[in-house]
XYZ file of C-alpha atoms in Angstrom:
619
model
C -28.576 -27.973 -6.745
C -30.199 -27.998 -10.131
C -33.928 -28.700 -10.402
C -33.341 -32.351 -11.453
C -30.559 -33.315 -9.091
C -33.077 -35.264 -6.984
C -33.483 -37.735 -9.877
C -37.120 -36.758 -10.186
C -38.368 -36.871 -13.791
C -39.528 -33.480 -15.120
C -43.215 -32.961 -15.585
C -44.203 -33.193 -19.294
C -45.786 -30.083 -20.835
C -49.386 -30.573 -21.862
C -49.787 -31.436 -25.556
C -51.000 -28.508 -27.653
C -54.420 -29.066 -29.163
C -54.966 -28.749 -32.945
C -57.032 -25.727 -33.824
C -58.938 -24.719 -36.957
C -58.337 -21.488 -38.835
C -61.148 -19.011 -38.373
C -62.093 -17.415 -41.691
C -63.686 -13.968 -41.865
C -65.785 -14.414 -44.996
C -66.398 -10.702 -45.478
C -62.676 -10.049 -45.220
C -61.969 -12.850 -47.674
C -64.499 -11.494 -50.175
C -62.934 -8.059 -49.850
C -59.533 -9.635 -50.529
C -60.880 -11.354 -53.645
C -62.543 -8.241 -54.974
C -59.563 -5.936 -54.476
C -56.575 -8.206 -55.085
C -57.601 -11.309 -57.038
C -60.414 -10.444 -59.424
C -60.219 -7.425 -61.698
C -63.948 -6.691 -61.543
C -67.175 -7.975 -59.912
C -68.290 -9.078 -63.384
C -66.312 -12.300 -62.948
C -69.124 -13.687 -60.790
C -71.000 -14.698 -63.951
C -67.943 -16.348 -65.430
C -67.522 -18.413 -62.254
C -71.183 -19.484 -62.339
C -70.888 -20.452 -66.009
C -67.668 -22.275 -65.279
C -69.190 -24.322 -62.458
C -72.121 -25.208 -64.733
C -69.820 -26.286 -67.566
C -67.747 -28.430 -65.210
C -70.922 -30.041 -63.868
C -72.008 -30.885 -67.428
C -68.546 -32.253 -68.206
C -68.685 -34.463 -65.105
C -72.102 -35.790 -66.092
C -70.906 -36.507 -69.615
C -68.057 -38.548 -68.142
C -70.504 -40.292 -65.813
C -73.138 -41.066 -68.464
C -71.405 -40.968 -71.866
C -74.173 -42.952 -73.540
C -77.101 -41.195 -71.865
C -75.738 -37.655 -72.124
C -78.060 -35.609 -74.327
C -77.196 -32.826 -76.733
C -80.096 -30.920 -75.127
C -78.290 -30.799 -71.778
C -77.090 -27.251 -71.318
C -77.083 -24.065 -69.274
C -79.948 -21.597 -68.850
C -79.478 -18.045 -67.556
C -82.267 -15.898 -66.125
C -82.095 -12.243 -65.066
C -85.149 -10.053 -64.529
C -83.683 -7.243 -62.443
C -84.627 -8.767 -59.089
C -82.497 -11.928 -59.276
C -79.939 -13.762 -61.371
C -80.336 -17.508 -61.872
C -78.127 -20.108 -63.529
C -79.464 -23.629 -64.195
C -77.537 -26.572 -65.559
C -78.214 -30.235 -66.355
C -74.925 -31.326 -64.867
C -73.918 -33.982 -62.389
C -75.462 -32.221 -59.379
C -74.627 -32.555 -55.672
C -75.660 -34.786 -52.798
C -76.006 -33.490 -49.237
C -72.514 -34.797 -48.460
C -71.149 -33.001 -51.548
C -72.798 -29.765 -50.410
C -71.119 -29.926 -46.993
C -67.792 -30.883 -48.527
C -67.636 -28.506 -51.465
C -69.947 -25.541 -50.903
C -69.345 -25.008 -47.217
C -65.573 -25.576 -47.074
C -63.577 -22.736 -48.522
C -60.771 -23.797 -50.837
C -62.024 -27.330 -51.602
C -63.145 -28.153 -55.115
C -65.222 -31.053 -56.328
C -62.902 -31.220 -59.325
C -60.207 -32.341 -56.915
C -62.247 -35.188 -55.578
C -60.351 -38.432 -55.763
C -62.939 -40.169 -57.898
C -62.425 -37.810 -60.823
C -58.810 -36.792 -60.281
C -57.720 -38.683 -63.345
C -60.056 -36.592 -65.531
C -59.039 -33.281 -64.009
C -57.815 -31.902 -67.340
C -61.408 -32.020 -68.617
C -62.480 -29.310 -66.177
C -62.004 -25.557 -66.348
C -61.950 -24.874 -62.600
C -58.788 -25.446 -60.607
C -59.027 -23.630 -57.299
C -62.436 -24.185 -55.656
C -63.070 -20.570 -54.619
C -65.158 -19.464 -57.582
C -68.498 -19.508 -55.777
C -67.196 -16.885 -53.348
C -67.064 -14.407 -56.241
C -70.875 -14.289 -56.130
C -70.591 -12.432 -52.825
C -69.113 -9.574 -54.839
C -72.632 -8.759 -56.067
C -74.986 -10.520 -53.608
C -75.342 -11.055 -49.874
C -77.003 -14.451 -50.283
C -76.408 -17.404 -52.587
C -79.149 -19.986 -52.958
C -78.212 -23.368 -54.456
C -80.690 -26.135 -55.290
C -79.154 -29.353 -56.583
C -79.945 -32.977 -57.286
C -77.273 -35.579 -57.930
C -77.057 -37.737 -61.046
C -74.557 -40.020 -59.274
C -77.169 -41.063 -56.734
C -80.498 -40.988 -58.610
C -82.609 -41.773 -55.532
C -80.989 -39.037 -53.417
C -83.248 -36.121 -52.478
C -82.766 -32.587 -53.724
C -80.530 -30.445 -51.509
C -80.893 -26.749 -50.738
C -77.933 -24.682 -49.573
C -78.121 -21.030 -48.572
C -74.906 -19.138 -47.965
C -74.760 -15.664 -46.457
C -72.162 -12.946 -46.637
C -71.583 -13.075 -42.885
C -70.169 -16.593 -43.223
C -73.225 -18.565 -42.121
C -75.096 -21.143 -44.185
C -77.971 -23.583 -43.946
C -78.504 -26.952 -45.593
C -81.713 -28.924 -45.872
C -83.055 -31.766 -48.002
C -86.180 -31.373 -50.119
C -88.489 -33.804 -51.879
C -87.440 -34.925 -55.344
C -90.241 -32.809 -56.835
C -88.314 -29.656 -55.829
C -85.808 -30.568 -58.534
C -87.268 -33.230 -60.850
C -84.136 -33.602 -62.984
C -80.498 -33.896 -61.945
C -78.549 -30.695 -62.095
C -78.028 -27.469 -60.160
C -79.710 -24.082 -59.906
C -77.873 -21.123 -58.392
C -79.899 -18.009 -57.568
C -78.490 -14.648 -56.487
C -80.421 -11.756 -55.009
C -78.269 -8.758 -56.002
C -77.343 -6.011 -53.582
C -78.602 -2.532 -54.516
C -75.067 -1.376 -55.304
C -74.529 -4.263 -57.767
C -77.093 -3.179 -60.340
C -74.365 -2.329 -62.827
C -73.478 -6.030 -63.080
C -76.839 -7.770 -62.575
C -79.368 -5.959 -64.737
C -80.688 -8.221 -67.550
C -78.929 -6.516 -70.452
C -75.609 -6.631 -68.641
C -75.991 -10.281 -67.658
C -76.687 -11.140 -71.294
C -73.673 -9.110 -72.419
C -71.399 -10.775 -69.858
C -72.689 -14.214 -70.839
C -71.811 -13.583 -74.482
C -68.474 -12.084 -73.488
C -67.374 -15.047 -71.400
C -69.301 -17.903 -72.993
C -69.443 -17.291 -76.742
C -67.229 -20.336 -77.461
C -68.582 -22.761 -74.832
C -69.244 -26.243 -76.201
C -72.537 -26.774 -74.310
C -75.649 -24.800 -75.322
C -76.254 -21.662 -73.247
C -79.458 -19.609 -73.394
C -80.545 -16.360 -71.746
C -84.042 -15.333 -70.577
C -84.761 -11.792 -69.375
C -88.122 -12.732 -67.839
C -90.261 -10.993 -70.468
C -91.889 -14.253 -71.520
C -90.117 -14.818 -74.819
C -87.985 -17.832 -75.698
C -84.468 -17.959 -74.327
C -81.939 -16.275 -76.602
C -78.891 -18.333 -77.574
C -75.668 -17.063 -76.014
C -73.279 -19.216 -78.042
C -75.090 -19.459 -81.358
C -72.473 -21.318 -83.381
C -69.253 -23.260 -82.905
C -65.984 -21.385 -83.165
C -65.379 -20.284 -86.780
C -62.267 -22.449 -87.074
C -64.324 -25.486 -86.027
C -67.005 -24.943 -88.697
C -66.980 -26.393 -92.210
C -67.103 -24.227 -95.333
C -67.789 -24.993 -99.001
C -64.530 -23.445 -100.265
C -61.199 -22.241 -98.862
C -62.191 -18.718 -99.869
C -65.385 -18.931 -97.845
C -63.391 -20.137 -94.847
C -60.905 -17.292 -95.198
C -63.694 -14.713 -95.398
C -65.466 -16.180 -92.369
C -62.297 -16.068 -90.272
C -61.616 -12.486 -91.337
C -65.194 -11.489 -90.492
C -64.845 -13.079 -87.053
C -61.574 -11.234 -86.466
C -63.255 -7.956 -87.406
C -66.165 -8.732 -85.065
C -63.863 -9.494 -82.146
C -61.193 -6.820 -82.593
C -62.951 -4.057 -84.498
C -60.611 -3.853 -87.517
C -60.469 -5.543 -90.911
C -57.417 -7.835 -90.814
C -54.762 -7.499 -93.457
C -54.806 -11.301 -93.352
C -55.743 -14.075 -90.938
C -53.377 -16.842 -89.859
C -54.876 -20.114 -88.649
C -53.330 -21.449 -85.456
C -53.493 -25.146 -84.606
C -51.393 -26.851 -81.932
C -52.837 -30.356 -81.394
C -50.411 -31.142 -78.563
C -52.165 -28.654 -76.254
C -55.548 -28.658 -77.996
C -55.131 -25.080 -79.181
C -57.001 -23.644 -82.160
C -57.625 -20.094 -83.237
C -56.570 -17.285 -85.519
C -54.057 -14.447 -85.568
C -55.317 -11.275 -87.242
C -52.639 -9.165 -88.928
C -53.143 -5.503 -88.093
C -53.679 -3.354 -91.189
C -51.762 -0.363 -89.778
C -48.408 0.158 -88.113
C -48.174 0.164 -84.335
C -45.436 1.648 -82.145
C -42.451 -0.633 -81.687
C -42.694 -2.676 -78.528
C -46.359 -1.958 -77.966
C -47.933 -5.241 -76.972
C -51.555 -5.962 -77.724
C -53.756 -8.060 -75.521
C -54.919 -11.339 -77.036
C -58.213 -13.105 -76.457
C -57.581 -16.482 -74.794
C -60.267 -19.076 -74.059
C -59.666 -22.224 -72.047
C -62.026 -25.062 -72.979
C -64.352 -22.483 -74.508
C -64.525 -20.165 -71.486
C -62.965 -16.744 -71.968
C -59.949 -16.436 -69.718
C -58.750 -12.978 -70.770
C -59.068 -10.546 -73.637
C -55.790 -8.857 -72.623
C -53.405 -11.824 -72.445
C -50.018 -10.535 -73.602
C -47.990 -13.598 -72.676
C -49.345 -15.911 -75.381
C -47.026 -14.431 -78.071
C -43.412 -13.162 -78.042
C -42.694 -9.441 -77.788
C -41.800 -9.025 -81.455
C -45.222 -10.214 -82.659
C -46.945 -6.890 -82.014
C -48.292 -6.836 -85.583
C -51.015 -9.405 -84.811
C -53.862 -9.920 -82.371
C -54.928 -13.468 -81.574
C -58.055 -15.231 -80.433
C -57.421 -18.832 -79.361
C -59.124 -21.614 -77.479
C -56.889 -24.118 -75.688
C -57.362 -27.264 -73.650
C -54.125 -27.517 -71.684
C -53.079 -23.992 -70.752
C -53.029 -23.351 -67.030
C -54.825 -20.293 -65.630
C -53.704 -18.323 -62.617
C -55.748 -18.327 -59.412
C -57.918 -15.447 -60.630
C -58.462 -17.262 -63.951
C -57.878 -13.963 -65.710
C -54.393 -14.651 -67.085
C -52.101 -17.551 -67.925
C -49.662 -19.197 -65.550
C -46.086 -18.867 -66.777
C -44.807 -22.439 -67.023
C -43.063 -24.725 -69.506
C -46.286 -25.414 -71.387
C -46.961 -21.735 -71.971
C -43.353 -21.194 -73.068
C -43.653 -24.058 -75.561
C -46.956 -22.677 -76.865
C -45.424 -19.225 -77.292
C -42.523 -20.685 -79.285
C -44.851 -22.779 -81.448
C -47.126 -19.819 -82.233
C -44.061 -17.733 -83.089
C -43.091 -20.429 -85.579
C -46.565 -20.223 -87.153
C -46.097 -16.485 -87.661
C -42.674 -17.042 -89.253
C -44.205 -19.634 -91.573
C -46.899 -17.169 -92.646
C -44.257 -14.560 -93.489
C -42.328 -17.182 -95.468
C -45.446 -18.166 -97.450
C -46.216 -14.527 -98.232
C -42.633 -13.950 -99.394
C -42.731 -17.038 -101.599
C -46.209 -16.837 -103.111
C -47.966 -13.513 -102.482
C -45.703 -10.505 -103.155
C -48.634 -8.059 -103.048
C -49.612 -9.193 -99.563
C -45.980 -9.113 -98.477
C -45.562 -5.574 -99.788
C -48.649 -4.356 -97.909
C -47.484 -6.135 -94.772
C -43.984 -4.659 -94.913
C -45.316 -1.198 -95.655
C -47.239 -1.305 -92.385
C -44.988 -3.476 -90.209
C -41.421 -3.219 -91.484
C -40.177 -2.273 -88.020
C -41.651 -5.430 -86.492
C -40.039 -7.543 -89.201
C -36.711 -5.781 -88.733
C -36.779 -6.556 -85.028
C -37.409 -10.215 -85.888
C -34.793 -10.353 -88.646
C -32.048 -9.130 -86.284
C -32.320 -12.357 -84.282
C -33.823 -14.780 -86.805
C -31.519 -15.909 -89.611
C -34.334 -17.470 -91.615
C -36.406 -14.295 -91.640
C -33.238 -12.320 -92.402
C -32.524 -14.395 -95.512
C -36.125 -14.238 -96.687
C -36.961 -10.609 -96.059
C -33.867 -8.441 -95.761
C -33.742 -7.806 -99.531
C -37.400 -6.690 -99.372
C -37.211 -4.338 -96.395
C -37.293 -0.570 -97.088
C -34.448 1.666 -95.897
C -33.719 5.378 -96.165
C -30.776 5.824 -98.532
C -29.112 8.437 -100.696
C -31.247 7.018 -103.525
C -34.438 7.621 -101.525
C -36.508 4.987 -99.740
C -35.679 1.701 -101.390
C -34.929 -1.929 -100.643
C -31.390 -3.078 -99.933
C -31.578 -5.452 -102.874
C -32.204 -2.615 -105.332
C -29.692 -0.352 -103.598
C -26.900 -2.934 -103.697
C -27.332 -3.397 -107.459
C -26.242 0.210 -107.954
C -23.775 0.444 -105.069
C -21.617 -2.674 -104.536
C -20.021 -0.838 -101.588
C -22.720 0.212 -99.150
C -21.852 2.825 -96.534
C -23.988 3.147 -93.413
C -24.179 5.968 -90.905
C -24.486 5.421 -87.169
C -27.092 8.124 -86.604
C -29.890 9.938 -88.384
C -28.158 13.299 -88.009
C -24.977 12.024 -89.654
C -26.994 10.769 -92.601
C -28.721 14.129 -92.974
C -25.373 15.924 -92.869
C -23.939 13.998 -95.786
C -26.888 12.710 -97.820
C -27.000 15.344 -100.564
C -23.219 15.607 -100.985
C -22.643 11.843 -100.836
C -25.330 11.322 -103.462
C -23.714 13.905 -105.762
C -20.354 12.196 -105.234
C -21.803 8.834 -106.226
C -21.529 7.300 -102.750
C -24.223 4.862 -101.641
C -25.127 5.666 -98.047
C -27.855 4.070 -95.908
C -29.319 5.793 -92.866
C -28.392 3.447 -90.038
C -29.746 5.663 -87.293
C -33.143 4.034 -87.019
C -33.830 1.077 -84.753
C -32.252 -2.154 -86.097
C -31.197 -0.604 -89.447
C -27.440 -0.438 -88.922
C -27.325 -4.016 -87.598
C -29.301 -5.290 -90.573
C -27.296 -3.427 -93.206
C -24.100 -4.959 -91.828
C -25.641 -8.397 -92.351
C -26.404 -7.725 -96.024
C -23.327 -9.667 -97.291
C -24.787 -12.818 -95.668
C -27.787 -12.515 -97.969
C -26.120 -10.913 -101.000
C -22.541 -12.236 -101.374
C -20.217 -9.834 -103.105
C -21.692 -6.752 -101.440
C -19.349 -4.783 -99.188
C -20.670 -2.854 -96.171
C -18.725 -0.301 -94.139
C -19.462 2.415 -91.625
C -19.288 5.914 -93.059
C -16.649 8.104 -91.422
C -15.559 11.670 -92.187
C -12.387 10.524 -93.943
C -14.395 8.436 -96.409
C -16.547 11.411 -97.331
C -13.800 14.036 -97.532
C -11.744 11.734 -99.726
C -14.453 12.143 -102.389
C -14.327 15.960 -102.291
C -12.057 17.595 -104.908
C -9.268 19.916 -103.729
C -9.015 23.428 -105.172
C -6.005 24.525 -107.206
C -2.973 26.040 -105.466
C -3.636 29.594 -106.601
C -7.194 29.537 -105.243
C -5.984 28.043 -101.942
C -3.355 30.792 -101.547
C -5.837 33.527 -102.383
C -8.228 32.251 -99.714
C -5.585 31.574 -97.043
C -6.124 34.808 -95.138
C -9.864 34.215 -94.979
C -9.375 30.608 -93.943
C -7.042 31.663 -91.114
C -9.623 34.154 -89.801
C -12.349 31.500 -90.078
C -10.280 28.959 -88.134
C -9.633 31.488 -85.405
C -13.333 32.413 -85.206
C -14.425 28.761 -84.967
C -11.646 27.530 -82.675
C -14.066 27.731 -79.750
C -16.002 24.882 -81.402
C -12.840 22.794 -82.063
C -13.586 23.192 -85.745
C -11.103 23.275 -88.602
C -11.937 24.976 -91.943
C -11.039 23.730 -95.437
C -11.834 24.779 -98.989
C -12.938 22.122 -101.489
C -15.166 21.735 -104.543
C -18.169 19.401 -104.482
C -21.662 18.978 -105.768
C -24.282 20.242 -105.449
C -22.951 23.727 -106.027
C -25.977 25.142 -104.180
C -24.535 23.812 -100.881
C -22.186 26.510 -99.504
C -20.660 24.404 -96.727
C -20.594 20.968 -95.165
C -20.043 20.393 -91.438
C -18.377 17.013 -90.910
C -18.719 16.076 -87.268
C -19.601 12.713 -85.745
C -21.447 12.146 -82.493
C -18.444 10.283 -81.087
C -16.196 13.235 -81.890
C -18.509 15.638 -80.102
C -18.619 13.358 -77.062
C -14.815 13.130 -76.986
C -14.466 16.920 -77.168
C -17.016 17.313 -74.366
C -15.098 14.825 -72.224
C -11.815 16.612 -72.910
C -13.352 19.946 -72.015
C -14.711 18.489 -68.776
C -11.286 17.054 -67.949
C -9.694 20.471 -68.375
C -12.320 22.081 -66.144
C -11.861 19.393 -63.471
C -8.050 19.341 -63.692
C -6.409 18.701 -60.323
C -9.319 16.819 -58.735
C -10.013 13.095 -58.526
C -12.540 13.253 -61.345
C -10.102 15.246 -63.452
C -7.412 12.586 -62.890
C -9.821 9.859 -63.996
C -10.819 11.749 -67.141
C -7.216 12.695 -67.808
C -6.216 9.025 -67.779
C -8.749 8.444 -70.564
C -7.718 11.513 -72.553
C -6.936 11.150 -76.235
C -6.324 13.780 -78.865
C -9.778 15.288 -79.218
C -11.053 14.881 -82.813
C -11.957 18.120 -84.515
C -15.012 18.946 -86.521
C -14.415 20.235 -90.045
C -16.268 22.972 -91.886
C -15.710 22.362 -95.596
C -16.460 25.387 -97.754
C -17.607 24.771 -101.340
C -15.607 26.812 -103.847
C -18.279 26.130 -106.484
C -20.823 28.107 -104.462
C -21.084 31.823 -105.475
C -21.590 32.921 -101.845
C -18.400 31.187 -100.732
C -16.390 32.681 -103.600
C -17.565 36.104 -102.483
C -16.845 35.380 -98.814
C -13.239 34.229 -99.266
C -12.491 37.507 -101.076
C -13.601 39.709 -98.135
C -10.730 41.905 -96.960
C -12.476 43.366 -93.886
C -11.451 41.151 -90.907
C -14.578 41.559 -88.767
C -16.887 40.945 -91.704
C -14.820 37.903 -92.695
C -15.143 36.469 -89.171
C -18.893 37.115 -89.156
C -19.381 35.466 -92.553
C -17.429 32.393 -91.392
C -19.583 32.167 -88.278
C -22.721 32.482 -90.407
C -21.556 29.708 -92.747
C -20.820 27.477 -89.738
C -24.259 28.181 -88.245
C -26.029 27.413 -91.529
C -24.124 24.142 -91.917
C -24.927 23.192 -88.300
C -28.617 23.846 -88.917
C -28.571 21.692 -92.062
C -27.070 18.809 -90.061
C -30.301 18.750 -87.991
C -28.445 17.753 -84.869
C -29.244 19.417 -81.534
C -27.461 22.768 -81.259
C -25.335 23.654 -78.279
C -26.204 26.944 -76.525
C -23.020 28.548 -77.859
C -23.964 27.584 -81.422
C -27.456 29.037 -81.062
C -25.930 32.238 -79.746
C -23.450 32.343 -82.647
C -26.218 31.943 -85.237
C -28.226 34.806 -83.753
C -25.177 37.060 -83.394
C -23.856 36.458 -86.892
C -27.267 37.091 -88.429
C -27.643 40.418 -86.587
C -24.068 41.479 -87.421
C -24.573 40.749 -91.133
C -27.895 42.588 -91.056
C -26.268 45.594 -89.347
C -23.444 45.552 -91.909
C -25.912 45.475 -94.796
C -27.906 48.397 -93.337
C -24.754 50.495 -92.807
C -23.697 49.796 -96.366
C -27.099 50.811 -97.749
C -27.082 54.050 -95.762
């Protein structure tokens, strides 16, 4: 019989009771300090942020009565840090709801939800950051929403306990909030007066409400944010504005900008400047940008505000609608940020276009410093390609010049695939009248191949050995026959390098030999050699299936060179072999490509053999 065969209803299990999470405040503060915030210094930013949001809420509450004198006052005398504001303040109910409940924010309160975009704070955990430098937080507040409400005192402790009590109105005559911290002994680095003042200026230099600092010495409070942002100020002339923006960029970043680009995106309330770096930077190196949200500094190392290719500028911007991450030290990657990044990229393109159209001196200085950045942009941006490709400098057989100038002299432009190939052929190609561009640098080969799009009528082709050797003059039949024995010995000596030997005439006559050998040919010979070594195994079968006739390198001896004319007449076989090896080694060195171990050994051996021969002859 089963338990319910007697038709008796089963006994219902008791309902589980709802329970409340227990929060270890010390553990939570440790989590914040080690995994959310980059440094304890953010405590001051959070206090400033709460004060600004309180002022914003009061301005929304009393738009007609809000005074320009309402602001934020900082005090630090070494024994405590205090932040006062003339904001909306808190009632006793607000204190219980917002200061004593972790994760809840007054900015999320239903009554002001529709104005949420006016506030900096988003997460309601900022006050906890004060426990990074203090064991006790003392808050005294009086509400502007309920004028007859008493002042409220809240004391929070690092062990998770707190007390709340009401005080007579005289304890806080005016609406607003005062937050006082008593620093721990180990937090002196962040709470001494000079550091508090420095942090206030760092985070709050662009805040829209007045902020002052008092170090307790009895003097008047020093302004923290003395002036509005430079792009928000008015100037008598455009030149004065330009100089002021450049001076601000130098103050913020520590360098004199090559130029400043004003940034203005009304859709997200973004304003600021981009400062063009006066010197080149490594390709791909991304600079941090200084991003403020509603005046409060979010980060001075925000990389995500601009695309990767814009590493030639550093920006300082203030935005209304960008979304911070939970730590409020970087930007949240969303559609808004992506749209802002694209829009700022367009502003940079427009600046380059204006410089190309109206300021050739500025453009020349910019390209001299940042041609690599522009090349990286031109590869993917047709507009920039059309505007700037003719102006960009390239290494050519005519020296460093622009493609526009180079194409005037050479309607057919040849381009190498590597730096070493260019160095192998540059002198000889120049003497032969060939126009060759070094395509071995980043982006250069791709851009040269797009030259016909910008300059119709220009032909571009990759340089290959056949193209070069076709421009070398053959020697007459009698000279070829006279040198045949030497050439046979040379081919036998260099067979180990899969290298053929030929005799030609070419300029300059000072060049005894030219080694024509592409990187692809060397790779194919290496693969073929590996296939032979692995023959019979699985790997050998795979390589054998891919096997083609391995291309050979070619050592071209210059009959116009006196040394070569002497060498081909040598009738001593061993000396002939050694001279051929020496000519190969010298040509390999001139190619500036990495030498194989066997080539290094050959160069050393041939040098010593020639030296020994010369000494025997002298004796």
